[in-house]
PDB file of C-alpha atoms in Angstrom:
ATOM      1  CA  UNK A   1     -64.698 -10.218 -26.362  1.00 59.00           C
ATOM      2  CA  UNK A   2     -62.568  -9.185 -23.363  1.00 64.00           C
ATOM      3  CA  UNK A   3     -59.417 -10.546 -21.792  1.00 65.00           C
ATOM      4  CA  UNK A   4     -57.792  -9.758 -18.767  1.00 63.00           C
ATOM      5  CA  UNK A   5     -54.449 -10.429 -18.065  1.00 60.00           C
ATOM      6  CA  UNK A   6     -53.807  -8.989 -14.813  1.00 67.00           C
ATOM      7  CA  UNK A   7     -50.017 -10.828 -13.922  1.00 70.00           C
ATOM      8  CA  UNK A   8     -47.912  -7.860 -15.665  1.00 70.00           C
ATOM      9  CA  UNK A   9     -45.447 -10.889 -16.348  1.00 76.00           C
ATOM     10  CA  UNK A  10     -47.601 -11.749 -18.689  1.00 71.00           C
ATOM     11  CA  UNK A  11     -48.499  -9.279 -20.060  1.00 72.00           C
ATOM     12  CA  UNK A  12     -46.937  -8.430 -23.866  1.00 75.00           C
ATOM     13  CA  UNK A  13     -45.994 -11.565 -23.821  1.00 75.00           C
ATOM     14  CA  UNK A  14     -48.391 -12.944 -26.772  1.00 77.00           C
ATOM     15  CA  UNK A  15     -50.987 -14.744 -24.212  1.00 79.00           C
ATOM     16  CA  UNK A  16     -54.063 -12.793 -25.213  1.00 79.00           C
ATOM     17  CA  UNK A  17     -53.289 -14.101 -29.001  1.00 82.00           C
ATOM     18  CA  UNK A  18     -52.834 -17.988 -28.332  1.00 86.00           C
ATOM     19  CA  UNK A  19     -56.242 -17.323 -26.232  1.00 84.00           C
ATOM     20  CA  UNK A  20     -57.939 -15.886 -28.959  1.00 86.00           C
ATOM     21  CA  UNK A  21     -56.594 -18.632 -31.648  1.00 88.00           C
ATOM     22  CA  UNK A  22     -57.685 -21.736 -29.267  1.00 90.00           C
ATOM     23  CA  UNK A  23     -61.034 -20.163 -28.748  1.00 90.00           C
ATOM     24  CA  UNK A  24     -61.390 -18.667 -32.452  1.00 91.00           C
ATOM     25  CA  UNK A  25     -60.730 -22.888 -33.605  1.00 93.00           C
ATOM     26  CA  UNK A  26     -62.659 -24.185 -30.976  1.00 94.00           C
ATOM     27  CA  UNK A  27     -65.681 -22.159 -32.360  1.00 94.00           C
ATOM     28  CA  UNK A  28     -65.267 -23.111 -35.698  1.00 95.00           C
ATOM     29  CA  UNK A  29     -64.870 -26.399 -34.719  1.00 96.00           C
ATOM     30  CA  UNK A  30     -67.506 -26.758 -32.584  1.00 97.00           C
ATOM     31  CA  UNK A  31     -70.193 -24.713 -33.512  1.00 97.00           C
ATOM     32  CA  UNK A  32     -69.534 -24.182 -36.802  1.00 97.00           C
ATOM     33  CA  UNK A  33     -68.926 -20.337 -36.486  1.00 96.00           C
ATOM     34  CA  UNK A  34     -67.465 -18.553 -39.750  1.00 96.00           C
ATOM     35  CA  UNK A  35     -66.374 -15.072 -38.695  1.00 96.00           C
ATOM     36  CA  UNK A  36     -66.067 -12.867 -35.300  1.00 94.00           C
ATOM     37  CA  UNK A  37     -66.727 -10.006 -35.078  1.00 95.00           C
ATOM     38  CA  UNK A  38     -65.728  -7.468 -32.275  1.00 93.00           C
ATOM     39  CA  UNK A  39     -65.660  -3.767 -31.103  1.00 94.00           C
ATOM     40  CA  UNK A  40     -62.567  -1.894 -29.389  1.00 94.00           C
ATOM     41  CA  UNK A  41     -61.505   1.492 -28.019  1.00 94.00           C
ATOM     42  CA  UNK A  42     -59.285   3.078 -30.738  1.00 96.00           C
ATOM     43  CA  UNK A  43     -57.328   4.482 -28.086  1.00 96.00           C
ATOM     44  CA  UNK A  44     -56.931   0.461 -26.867  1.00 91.00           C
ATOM     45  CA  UNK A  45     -53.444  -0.094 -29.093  1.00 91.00           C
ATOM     46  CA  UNK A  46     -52.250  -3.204 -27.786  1.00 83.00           C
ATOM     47  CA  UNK A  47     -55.326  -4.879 -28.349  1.00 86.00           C
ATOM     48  CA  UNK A  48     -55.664  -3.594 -31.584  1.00 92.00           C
ATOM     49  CA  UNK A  49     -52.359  -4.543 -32.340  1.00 89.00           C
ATOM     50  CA  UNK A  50     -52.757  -8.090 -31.215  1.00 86.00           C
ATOM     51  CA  UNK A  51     -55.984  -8.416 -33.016  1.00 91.00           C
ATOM     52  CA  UNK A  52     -54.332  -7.740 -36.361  1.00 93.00           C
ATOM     53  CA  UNK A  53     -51.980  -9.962 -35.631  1.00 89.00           C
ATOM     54  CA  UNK A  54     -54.043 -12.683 -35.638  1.00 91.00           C
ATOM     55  CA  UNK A  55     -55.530 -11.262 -38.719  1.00 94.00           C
ATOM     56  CA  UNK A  56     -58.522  -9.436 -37.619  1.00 96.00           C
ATOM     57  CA  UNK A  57     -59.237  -6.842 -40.176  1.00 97.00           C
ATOM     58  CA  UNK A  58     -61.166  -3.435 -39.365  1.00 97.00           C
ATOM     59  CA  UNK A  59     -64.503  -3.298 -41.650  1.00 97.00           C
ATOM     60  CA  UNK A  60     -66.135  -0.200 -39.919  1.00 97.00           C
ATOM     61  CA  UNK A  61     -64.955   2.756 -37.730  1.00 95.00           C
ATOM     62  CA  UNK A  62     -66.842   5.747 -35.664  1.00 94.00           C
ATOM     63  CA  UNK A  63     -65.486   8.269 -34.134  1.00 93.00           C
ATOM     64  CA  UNK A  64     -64.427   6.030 -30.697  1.00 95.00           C
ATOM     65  CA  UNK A  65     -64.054   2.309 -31.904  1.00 96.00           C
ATOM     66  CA  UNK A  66     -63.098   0.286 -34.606  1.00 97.00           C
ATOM     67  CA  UNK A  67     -65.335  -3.071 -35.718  1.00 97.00           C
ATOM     68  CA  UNK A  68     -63.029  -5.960 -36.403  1.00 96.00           C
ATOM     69  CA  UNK A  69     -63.842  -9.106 -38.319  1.00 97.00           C
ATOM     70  CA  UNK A  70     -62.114 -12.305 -38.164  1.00 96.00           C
ATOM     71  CA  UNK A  71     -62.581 -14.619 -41.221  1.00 96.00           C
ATOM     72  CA  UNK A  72     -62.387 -18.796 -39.583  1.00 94.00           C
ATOM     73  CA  UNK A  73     -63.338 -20.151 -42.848  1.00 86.00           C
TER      74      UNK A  73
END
């Protein structure tokens, strides 16, 4: 998963979470899909953070990313 907001305006601003909601219902809508999963940079904080708070949980680490999991069902 990757998004790009490149307007700093934008940016902070909560976009990258109503993108990943509309998306994350159209898939379960859609297709059916029950959970994404995803990898990111630890050093990546605000896209951790905005990952967890649309309630993706970390399930697995290494020593450069975190897995994430988000449950649609």
């Amino acid at each position: 998963m990757g998004i790009l907001i490149g307007d700093l305006e934008w940016q902070g601003k909560g976009v990258a979470s109503e993108v990943i909601k509309a998306s994350s219902n159209y898939l379960k809508e859609v297709y059916g899909i029950k959970h994404i999963i995803l990898g990111v940079d630890k050093n990546n904080i605000p896209a951790i953070s905005a990952y967890k708070k649309i309630q993706f949980e970390v399930f697995e680490e290494n020593k450069n990313e975190f897995k994430m999991q988000l449950d649609l069902e």
